[in-house]
Amino acid sequence: MLFHVRMEVNLPPAMPAAEAAALKQVEKEQAQALQRAGKWRHLWRVAGQYANVSLFDVESVDELHQLVSTLPLFPYMTIEVTPLCRHPSSIRDDDR
């Protein structure tokens, strides 16, 4: 199942810089591992915002929730999820 996921990060202004940097580094490592595994298919930054738009390819809504909720920055995110399905006018034979 494909999902469009928009994540906006809102770190507390009082969070120490070192703590924020450590969280961001672990987040980056986890996001890249999920991309290598094919679960986090695409990742784009939203220009001018601390936000991203991503495509996830997972087996279920439960799997998506499990992956996203274990991200280190999850407690500081506002997340919008949209399930996707093939458009009948698509010229692609698959979802790649």
Short mmCIF file of C-alpha atoms in Angstrom, two decimals:
data_model
loop_
_atom_site.label_atom_id
_atom_site.label_comp_id
_atom_site.label_asym_id
_atom_site.label_seq_id
_atom_site.Cartn_x
_atom_site.Cartn_y
_atom_site.Cartn_z
CA MET A 1 0.00 0.00 0.00
CA LEU A 2 1.24 3.45 -0.88
CA PHE A 3 0.80 6.41 1.46
CA HIS A 4 1.54 10.10 1.01
CA VAL A 5 2.78 11.35 4.38
CA ARG A 6 3.43 14.98 5.28
CA MET A 7 5.49 15.50 8.42
CA GLU A 8 6.02 18.88 10.05
CA VAL A 9 8.56 19.02 12.86
CA ASN A 10 8.10 21.43 15.78
CA LEU A 11 10.99 21.09 18.20
CA PRO A 12 10.54 23.02 21.45
CA PRO A 13 12.48 26.31 21.35
CA ALA A 14 13.94 25.49 24.77
CA MET A 15 15.38 22.14 23.62
CA PRO A 16 19.19 22.26 23.98
CA ALA A 17 20.98 22.39 20.63
CA ALA A 18 23.01 19.26 21.38
CA GLU A 19 19.85 17.27 22.16
CA ALA A 20 18.18 18.48 18.95
CA ALA A 21 21.27 17.61 16.89
CA ALA A 22 21.43 14.11 18.38
CA LEU A 23 17.73 13.50 17.65
CA LYS A 24 18.15 14.73 14.07
CA GLN A 25 21.15 12.45 13.50
CA VAL A 26 19.32 9.33 14.74
CA GLU A 27 16.26 10.36 12.68
CA LYS A 28 18.43 10.67 9.56
CA GLU A 29 19.96 7.23 10.10
CA GLN A 30 16.55 5.62 10.63
CA ALA A 31 15.01 7.38 7.61
CA GLN A 32 17.88 6.28 5.38
CA ALA A 33 17.62 2.68 6.62
CA LEU A 34 13.88 2.66 5.82
CA GLN A 35 14.64 4.06 2.37
CA ARG A 36 17.22 1.34 1.73
CA ALA A 37 14.65 -1.25 2.82
CA GLY A 38 12.14 0.12 0.29
CA LYS A 39 9.59 1.14 2.93
CA TRP A 40 10.23 4.90 2.69
CA ARG A 41 10.10 5.20 -1.08
CA HIS A 42 10.61 8.95 -1.56
CA LEU A 43 11.50 11.86 0.72
CA TRP A 44 11.27 15.55 -0.21
CA ARG A 45 11.82 18.63 1.93
CA VAL A 46 9.10 21.28 1.82
CA ALA A 47 10.97 24.45 0.85
CA GLY A 48 11.10 27.05 3.58
CA GLN A 49 9.64 24.79 6.26
CA TYR A 50 10.89 22.18 8.71
CA ALA A 51 8.65 19.66 6.97
CA ASN A 52 8.79 16.88 4.42
CA VAL A 53 6.53 15.07 2.00
CA SER A 54 7.16 11.36 1.71
CA LEU A 55 5.86 8.24 0.00
CA PHE A 56 5.77 5.04 2.01
CA ASP A 57 5.27 1.57 0.55
CA VAL A 58 4.06 -0.70 3.37
CA GLU A 59 1.81 -3.72 3.84
CA SER A 60 -0.81 -1.99 5.99
CA VAL A 61 -1.87 1.11 7.88
CA ASP A 62 -0.65 -0.62 11.02
CA GLU A 63 2.84 -1.04 9.55
CA LEU A 64 2.91 2.62 8.53
CA HIS A 65 1.86 3.67 12.03
CA GLN A 66 4.53 1.45 13.58
CA LEU A 67 7.28 2.87 11.34
CA VAL A 68 6.32 6.52 11.73
CA SER A 69 5.63 6.34 15.46
CA THR A 70 9.10 4.92 16.15
CA LEU A 71 10.89 7.83 14.46
CA PRO A 72 12.92 9.80 17.02
CA LEU A 73 11.25 13.10 16.04
CA PHE A 74 7.72 11.59 16.14
CA PRO A 75 6.80 13.26 19.47
CA TYR A 76 7.46 16.64 17.84
CA MET A 77 5.65 16.02 14.54
CA THR A 78 2.32 16.95 13.08
CA ILE A 79 1.58 14.20 10.54
CA GLU A 80 -0.98 13.99 7.75
CA VAL A 81 -1.47 10.62 6.01
CA THR A 82 -3.24 10.09 2.68
CA PRO A 83 -3.68 6.56 1.26
CA LEU A 84 -2.97 6.35 -2.47
CA CYS A 85 -4.24 4.10 -5.23
CA ARG A 86 -3.49 3.81 -8.92
CA HIS A 87 -5.06 6.41 -11.18
CA PRO A 88 -6.75 4.91 -14.25
CA SER A 89 -4.92 7.37 -16.53
CA SER A 90 -1.45 6.40 -15.25
CA ILE A 91 0.92 5.21 -18.00
CA ARG A 92 2.97 3.14 -15.51
CA ASP A 93 2.53 -0.61 -15.15
CA ASP A 94 3.55 -0.60 -11.50
CA ASP A 95 4.01 1.78 -8.59
CA ARG A 96 7.75 2.35 -9.04
#
